[in-house]
Coordinates of C-alpha atoms in Angstrom, one line a residue:
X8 CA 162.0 -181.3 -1.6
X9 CA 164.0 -184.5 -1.1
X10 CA 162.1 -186.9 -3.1
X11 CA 163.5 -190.4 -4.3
X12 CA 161.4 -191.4 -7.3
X13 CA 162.2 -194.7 -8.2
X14 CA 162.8 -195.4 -11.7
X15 CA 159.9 -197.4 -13.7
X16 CA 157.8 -197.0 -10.2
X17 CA 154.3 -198.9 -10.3
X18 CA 152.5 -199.5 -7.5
X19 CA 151.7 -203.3 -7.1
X20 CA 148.4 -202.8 -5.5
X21 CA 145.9 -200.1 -6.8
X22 CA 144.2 -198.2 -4.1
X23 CA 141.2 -200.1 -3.3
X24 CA 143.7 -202.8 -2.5
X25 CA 146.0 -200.8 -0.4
X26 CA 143.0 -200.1 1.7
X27 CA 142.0 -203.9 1.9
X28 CA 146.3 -204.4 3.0
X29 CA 146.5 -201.7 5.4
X30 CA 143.6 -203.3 7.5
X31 CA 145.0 -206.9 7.1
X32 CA 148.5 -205.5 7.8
X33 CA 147.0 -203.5 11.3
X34 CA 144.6 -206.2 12.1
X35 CA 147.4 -209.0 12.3
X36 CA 150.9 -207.0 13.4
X37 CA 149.2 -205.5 16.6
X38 CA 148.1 -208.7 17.5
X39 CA 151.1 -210.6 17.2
X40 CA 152.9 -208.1 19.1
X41 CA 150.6 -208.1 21.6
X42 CA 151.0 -211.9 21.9
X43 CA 155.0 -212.2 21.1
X44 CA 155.5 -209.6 24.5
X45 CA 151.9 -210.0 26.6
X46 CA 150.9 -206.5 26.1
X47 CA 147.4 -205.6 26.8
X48 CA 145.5 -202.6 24.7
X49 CA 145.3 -199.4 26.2
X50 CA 143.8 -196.2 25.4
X51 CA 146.0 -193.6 24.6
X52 CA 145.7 -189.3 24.9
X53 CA 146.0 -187.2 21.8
X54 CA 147.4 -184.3 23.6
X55 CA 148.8 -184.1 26.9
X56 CA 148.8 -180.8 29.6
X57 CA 152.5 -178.7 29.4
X58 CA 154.5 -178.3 31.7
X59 CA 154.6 -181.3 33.3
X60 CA 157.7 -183.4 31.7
X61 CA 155.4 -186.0 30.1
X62 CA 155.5 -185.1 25.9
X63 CA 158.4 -186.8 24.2
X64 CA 160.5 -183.5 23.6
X65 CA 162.5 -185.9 20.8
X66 CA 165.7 -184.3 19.9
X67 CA 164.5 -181.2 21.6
X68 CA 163.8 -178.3 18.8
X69 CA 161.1 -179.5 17.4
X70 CA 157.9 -177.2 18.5
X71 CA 154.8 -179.3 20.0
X72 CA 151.1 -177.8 18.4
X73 CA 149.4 -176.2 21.4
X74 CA 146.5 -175.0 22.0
X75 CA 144.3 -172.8 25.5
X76 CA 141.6 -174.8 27.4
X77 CA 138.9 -172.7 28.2
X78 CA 137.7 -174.8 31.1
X79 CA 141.4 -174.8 32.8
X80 CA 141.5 -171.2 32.5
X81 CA 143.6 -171.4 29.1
X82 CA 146.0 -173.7 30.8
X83 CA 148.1 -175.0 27.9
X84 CA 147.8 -178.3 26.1
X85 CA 150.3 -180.3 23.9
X86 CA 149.4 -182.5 21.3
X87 CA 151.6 -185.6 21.5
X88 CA 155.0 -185.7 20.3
X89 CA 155.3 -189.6 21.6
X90 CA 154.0 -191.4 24.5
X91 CA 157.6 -192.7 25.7
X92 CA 156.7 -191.2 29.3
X93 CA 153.1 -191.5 29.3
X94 CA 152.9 -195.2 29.0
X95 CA 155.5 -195.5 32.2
X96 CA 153.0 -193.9 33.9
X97 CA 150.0 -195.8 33.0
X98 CA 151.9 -199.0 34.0
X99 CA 152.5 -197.3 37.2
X100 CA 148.7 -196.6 37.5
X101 CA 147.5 -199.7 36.2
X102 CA 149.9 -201.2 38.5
X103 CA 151.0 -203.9 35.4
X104 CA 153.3 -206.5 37.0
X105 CA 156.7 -207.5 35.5
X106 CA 156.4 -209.4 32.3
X107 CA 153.5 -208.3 31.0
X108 CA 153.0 -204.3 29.8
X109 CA 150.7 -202.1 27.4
X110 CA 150.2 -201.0 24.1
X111 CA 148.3 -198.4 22.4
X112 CA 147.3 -196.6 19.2
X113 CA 149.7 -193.0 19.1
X114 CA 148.4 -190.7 16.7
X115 CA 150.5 -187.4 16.6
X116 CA 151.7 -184.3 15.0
X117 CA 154.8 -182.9 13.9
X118 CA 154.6 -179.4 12.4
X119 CA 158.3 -179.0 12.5
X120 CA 158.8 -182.1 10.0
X121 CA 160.7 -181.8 6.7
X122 CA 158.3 -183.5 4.2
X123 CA 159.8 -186.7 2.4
X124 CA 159.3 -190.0 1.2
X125 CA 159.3 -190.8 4.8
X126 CA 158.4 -188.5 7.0
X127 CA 155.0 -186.6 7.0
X128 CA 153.2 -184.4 9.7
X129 CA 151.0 -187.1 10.5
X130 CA 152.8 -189.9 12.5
X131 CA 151.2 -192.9 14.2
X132 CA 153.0 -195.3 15.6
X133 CA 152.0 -198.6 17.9
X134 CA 153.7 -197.1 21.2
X135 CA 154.1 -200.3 23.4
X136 CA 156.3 -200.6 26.9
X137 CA 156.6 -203.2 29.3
X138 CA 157.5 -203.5 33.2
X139 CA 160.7 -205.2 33.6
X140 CA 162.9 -206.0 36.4
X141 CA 166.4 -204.9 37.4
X142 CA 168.7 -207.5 36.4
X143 CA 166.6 -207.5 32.7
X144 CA 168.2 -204.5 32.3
X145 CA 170.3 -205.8 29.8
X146 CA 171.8 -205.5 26.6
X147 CA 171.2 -209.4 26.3
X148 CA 167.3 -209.2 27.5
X149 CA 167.3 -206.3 25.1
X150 CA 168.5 -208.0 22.4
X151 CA 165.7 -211.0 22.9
X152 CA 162.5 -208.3 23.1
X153 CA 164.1 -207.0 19.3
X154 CA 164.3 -210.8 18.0
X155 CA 160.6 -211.3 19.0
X156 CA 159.3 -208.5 17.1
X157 CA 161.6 -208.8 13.8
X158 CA 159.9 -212.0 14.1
X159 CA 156.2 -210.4 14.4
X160 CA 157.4 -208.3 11.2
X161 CA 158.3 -211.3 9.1
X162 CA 155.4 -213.2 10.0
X163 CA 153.4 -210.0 8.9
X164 CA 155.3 -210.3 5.7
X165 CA 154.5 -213.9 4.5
X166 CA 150.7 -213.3 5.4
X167 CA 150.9 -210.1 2.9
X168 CA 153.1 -211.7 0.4
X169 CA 150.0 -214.7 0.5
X170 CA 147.4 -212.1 0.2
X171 CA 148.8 -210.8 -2.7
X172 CA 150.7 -212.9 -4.4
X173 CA 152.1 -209.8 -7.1
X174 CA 154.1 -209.0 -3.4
X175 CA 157.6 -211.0 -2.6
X176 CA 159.2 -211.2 0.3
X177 CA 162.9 -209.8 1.1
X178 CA 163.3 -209.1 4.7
X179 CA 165.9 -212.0 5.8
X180 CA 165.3 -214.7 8.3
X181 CA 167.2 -212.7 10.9
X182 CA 167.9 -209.1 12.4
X183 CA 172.0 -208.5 12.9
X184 CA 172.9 -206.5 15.4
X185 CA 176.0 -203.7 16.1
X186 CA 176.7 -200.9 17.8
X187 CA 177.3 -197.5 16.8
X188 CA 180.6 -197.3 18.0
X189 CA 181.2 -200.0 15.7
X190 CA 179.1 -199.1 13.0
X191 CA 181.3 -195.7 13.1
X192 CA 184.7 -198.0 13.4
X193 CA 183.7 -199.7 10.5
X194 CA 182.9 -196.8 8.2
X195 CA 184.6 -193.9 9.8
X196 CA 184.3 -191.6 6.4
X197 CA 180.8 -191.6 6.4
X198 CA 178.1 -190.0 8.4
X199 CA 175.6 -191.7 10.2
X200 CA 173.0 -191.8 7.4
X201 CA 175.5 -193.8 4.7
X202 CA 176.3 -195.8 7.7
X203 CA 172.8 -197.0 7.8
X204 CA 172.5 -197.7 4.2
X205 CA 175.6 -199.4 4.5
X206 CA 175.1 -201.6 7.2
X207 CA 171.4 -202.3 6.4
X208 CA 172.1 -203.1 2.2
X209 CA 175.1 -205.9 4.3
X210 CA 172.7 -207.1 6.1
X211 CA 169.1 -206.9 5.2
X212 CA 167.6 -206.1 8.9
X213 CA 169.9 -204.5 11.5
X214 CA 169.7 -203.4 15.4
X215 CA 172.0 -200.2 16.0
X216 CA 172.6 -200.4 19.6
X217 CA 173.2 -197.1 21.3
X218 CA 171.9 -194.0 20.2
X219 CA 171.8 -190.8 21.7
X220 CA 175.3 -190.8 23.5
X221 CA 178.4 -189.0 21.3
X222 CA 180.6 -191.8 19.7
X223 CA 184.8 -192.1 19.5
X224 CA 184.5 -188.8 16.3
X225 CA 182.6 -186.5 19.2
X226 CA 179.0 -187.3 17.1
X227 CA 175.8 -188.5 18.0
X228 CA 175.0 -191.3 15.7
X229 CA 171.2 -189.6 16.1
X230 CA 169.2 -187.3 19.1
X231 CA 167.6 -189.0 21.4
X232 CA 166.2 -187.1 25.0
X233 CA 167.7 -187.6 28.3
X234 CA 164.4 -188.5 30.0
X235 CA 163.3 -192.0 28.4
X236 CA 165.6 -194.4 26.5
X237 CA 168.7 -195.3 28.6
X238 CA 172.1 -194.4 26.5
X239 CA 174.5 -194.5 28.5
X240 CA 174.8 -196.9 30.8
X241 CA 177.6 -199.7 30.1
X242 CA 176.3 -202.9 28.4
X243 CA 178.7 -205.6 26.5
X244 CA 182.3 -204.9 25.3
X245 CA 181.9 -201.7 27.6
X246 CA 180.0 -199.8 25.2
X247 CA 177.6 -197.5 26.6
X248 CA 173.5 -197.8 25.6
X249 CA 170.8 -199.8 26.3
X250 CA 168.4 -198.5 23.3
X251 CA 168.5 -198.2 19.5
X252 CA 166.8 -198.7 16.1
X253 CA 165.4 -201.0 13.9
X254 CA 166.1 -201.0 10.0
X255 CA 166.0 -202.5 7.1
X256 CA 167.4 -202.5 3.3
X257 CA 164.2 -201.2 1.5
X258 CA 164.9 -202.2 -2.1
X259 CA 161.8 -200.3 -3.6
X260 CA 164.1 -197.0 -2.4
X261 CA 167.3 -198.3 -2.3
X262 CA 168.1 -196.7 1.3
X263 CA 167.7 -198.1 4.9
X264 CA 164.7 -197.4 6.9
X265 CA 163.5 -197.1 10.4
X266 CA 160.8 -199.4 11.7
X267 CA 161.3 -198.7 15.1
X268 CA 163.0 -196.7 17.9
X269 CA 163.5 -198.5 21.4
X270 CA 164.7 -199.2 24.4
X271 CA 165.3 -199.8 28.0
X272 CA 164.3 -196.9 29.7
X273 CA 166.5 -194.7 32.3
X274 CA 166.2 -195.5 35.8
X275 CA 167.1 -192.7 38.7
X276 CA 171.3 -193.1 37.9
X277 CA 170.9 -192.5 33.9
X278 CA 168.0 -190.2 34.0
X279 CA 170.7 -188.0 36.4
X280 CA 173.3 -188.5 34.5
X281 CA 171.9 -187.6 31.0
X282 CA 169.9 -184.7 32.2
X283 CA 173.4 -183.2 33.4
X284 CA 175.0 -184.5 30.2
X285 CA 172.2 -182.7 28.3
X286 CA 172.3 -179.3 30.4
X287 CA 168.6 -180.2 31.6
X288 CA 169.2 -180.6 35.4
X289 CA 165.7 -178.4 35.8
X290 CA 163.7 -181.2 34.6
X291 CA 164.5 -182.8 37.8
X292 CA 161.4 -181.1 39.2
X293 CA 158.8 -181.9 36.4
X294 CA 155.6 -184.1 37.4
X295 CA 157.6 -186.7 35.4
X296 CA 160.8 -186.6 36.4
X297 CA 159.7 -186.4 40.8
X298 CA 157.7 -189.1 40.2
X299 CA 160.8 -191.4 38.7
X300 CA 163.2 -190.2 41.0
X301 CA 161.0 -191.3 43.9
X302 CA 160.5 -194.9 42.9
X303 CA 157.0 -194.4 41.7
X304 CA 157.5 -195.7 38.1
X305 CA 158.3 -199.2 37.3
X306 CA 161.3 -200.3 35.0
X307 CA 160.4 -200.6 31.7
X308 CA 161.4 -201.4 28.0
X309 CA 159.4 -199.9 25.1
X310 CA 159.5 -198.1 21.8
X311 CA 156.9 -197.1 19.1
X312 CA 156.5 -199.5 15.4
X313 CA 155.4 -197.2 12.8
X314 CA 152.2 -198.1 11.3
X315 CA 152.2 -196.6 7.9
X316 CA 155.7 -197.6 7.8
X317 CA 155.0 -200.8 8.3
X318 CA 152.3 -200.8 5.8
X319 CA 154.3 -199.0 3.3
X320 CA 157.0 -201.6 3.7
X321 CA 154.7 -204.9 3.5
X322 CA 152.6 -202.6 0.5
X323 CA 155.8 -202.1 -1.4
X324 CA 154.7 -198.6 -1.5
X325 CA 157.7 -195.8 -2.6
X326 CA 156.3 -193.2 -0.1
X327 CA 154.3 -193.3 2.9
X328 CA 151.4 -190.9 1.3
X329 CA 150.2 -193.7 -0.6
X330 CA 149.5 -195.2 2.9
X331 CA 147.9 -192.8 5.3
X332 CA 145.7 -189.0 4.6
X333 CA 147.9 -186.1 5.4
X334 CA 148.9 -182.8 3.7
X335 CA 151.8 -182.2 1.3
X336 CA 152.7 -179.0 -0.5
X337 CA 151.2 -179.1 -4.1
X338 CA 154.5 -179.5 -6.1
X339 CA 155.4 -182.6 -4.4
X340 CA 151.9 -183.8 -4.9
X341 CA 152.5 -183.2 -9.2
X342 CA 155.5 -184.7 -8.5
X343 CA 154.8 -188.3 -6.8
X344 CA 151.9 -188.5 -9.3
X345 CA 154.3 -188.3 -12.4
X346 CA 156.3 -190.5 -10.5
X347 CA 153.5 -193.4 -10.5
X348 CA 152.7 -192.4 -6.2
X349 CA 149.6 -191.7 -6.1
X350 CA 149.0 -189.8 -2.3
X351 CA 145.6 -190.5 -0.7

């Protein structure tokens, strides 16, 4: 089990607290999101029907839960992965103009996860996306979306660091951004995880711009799927991507971590031309992947915010247990609690 236990650990707030933060913390982010990019509330699916292109397939080896519907003749459903392609459709169906897009509560399930500080089998995630139109297809337009919602973040942070007042504040005022091909330039002995805690202990908040696409060493800086972030079309400097993460130096671990995964999404050219980079050409005639090929889906931007990330983060909490109900094997349970995490 790869557990960091922080030496002389104490949680600032006990759990009562937590509880109190985690509904300030959900109350106030989603709404400032939804204000910083005009995104209205949707409803979201916990599991979607397979076979039809529309669950994330993430780096694609991780196994979605399934399950037979009786009433459809034990047609097979898939509990969510992501909603990266269902929300293009529902702006498509709700018919959302350009400008103004959707959010939604994304609760899903990742049996395939390898338990950490991070990562659990639970995830949930504020999945947003918004209509855009060609010429904001941009590496420029994308780098004002990420501003706006760093921004959200630190506003999020000096209400917490008010609440509680035990809580200090350490994101900086602003996000830097680089690309991977630079990012690998500048540290070209170390893999793509040192990078980040590189880059991210530099800066404090950083935007990695294109991930998904192999770099200058023949690496991916991480996987992404063919069939919703854009990665390979040519943006500034004539470097390839119009997607990437947000992350920050988390002192209470000592490491980078993700807050976000993003980006402008393919359009009928990159969607092609990843599929055949991929070797997934039979997507092509998914429910999906027909309906964006025939002009049926809008442009769009989006990404998912973790929400017990964020929590965890603003909570100064040293693993995400202490912020949201899930399972963990029973050793690493002993083991947080010696540690001074105490998992809900």
């Amino acid at each position: 089990m790869k557990i960091i236990k922080p030496s002389g650990y104490k949680a600032a707030l006990d759990m009562q607290q937590t509880e109190q933060g985690i509904k300030l913390i959900k109350e106030f982010f989603q709404q400032n999101l939804s204000t910083e990019l005009r995104l209205r509330r949707v409803t979201a699916p916990l599991f979607v029907l397979k076979g039809l292109g529309i669950n994330d397939d993430l780096n694609g080896v991780e196994r979605a839960v399934t399950f037979p519907i009786k009433e459809l003749g034990d047609a097979k459903a898939e509990v969510v992965h992501s909603l990266a392609k269902w929300k293009r459709l529902t702006l498509a169906e709700y018919n959302v103009a350009p400008g103004y897009g959707i959010y939604t509560d994304m609760n899903a399930i990742r049996a395939d996860e390898e338990l950490d500080n991070l990562h659990s089998l639970y995830v949930d995630q504020w999945d947003w996306e918004a209509v855009i139109t060609k010429e904001q297809r941009s590496i420029a337009f994308l780098k004002n979306i990420v501003t706006r919602i760093y921004s959200a973040i630190r506003r999020t942070e000096y209400l917490t660091c008010e609440t509680y007042p035990q809580l200090k504040p350490f994101l900086p005022e602003e996000i830097h951004f680089i690309h991977s091909e630079e990012l690998l330039a500048m540290y070209p002995d170390k893999t793509a995880k040192e990078r980040e805690d590189a880059i991210c202990e530099k800066y404090g908040a950083v935007f990695i711009i294109g991930i998904g696409g192999k770099m200058a060493n023949g690496e991916k800086h991480d996987g992404r799927a063919p069939d919703y972030d854009d990665w390979t079309t040519i943006g500034e400097n004539g470097l390839a991507g119009l997607n990437g993460d947000i992350l920050i130096w988390y002192p209470v671990l000592g490491r980078s971590f993700e807050l976000s995964s993003m980006g402008i999404r393919v359009d009928k050219e990159s969607l092609l031309r990843q599929l055949a980079l991929e070797g997934q050409v039979e997507r092509q005639s998914l429910y999906f992947h027909k309906k964006l090929l025939n002009d049926e889906l809008p442009l769009s931007i989006g990404g998912g915010i973790g929400q017990s990330r964020l929590c965890m983060v603003m909570l100064h909490k040293a693993h995400i247990g202490e912020i949201q109900a899930s399972i963990w094997p029973d050793e690493m349970r002993k083991e947080c609690q010696e540690a001074g995490m105490h998992l809900i």
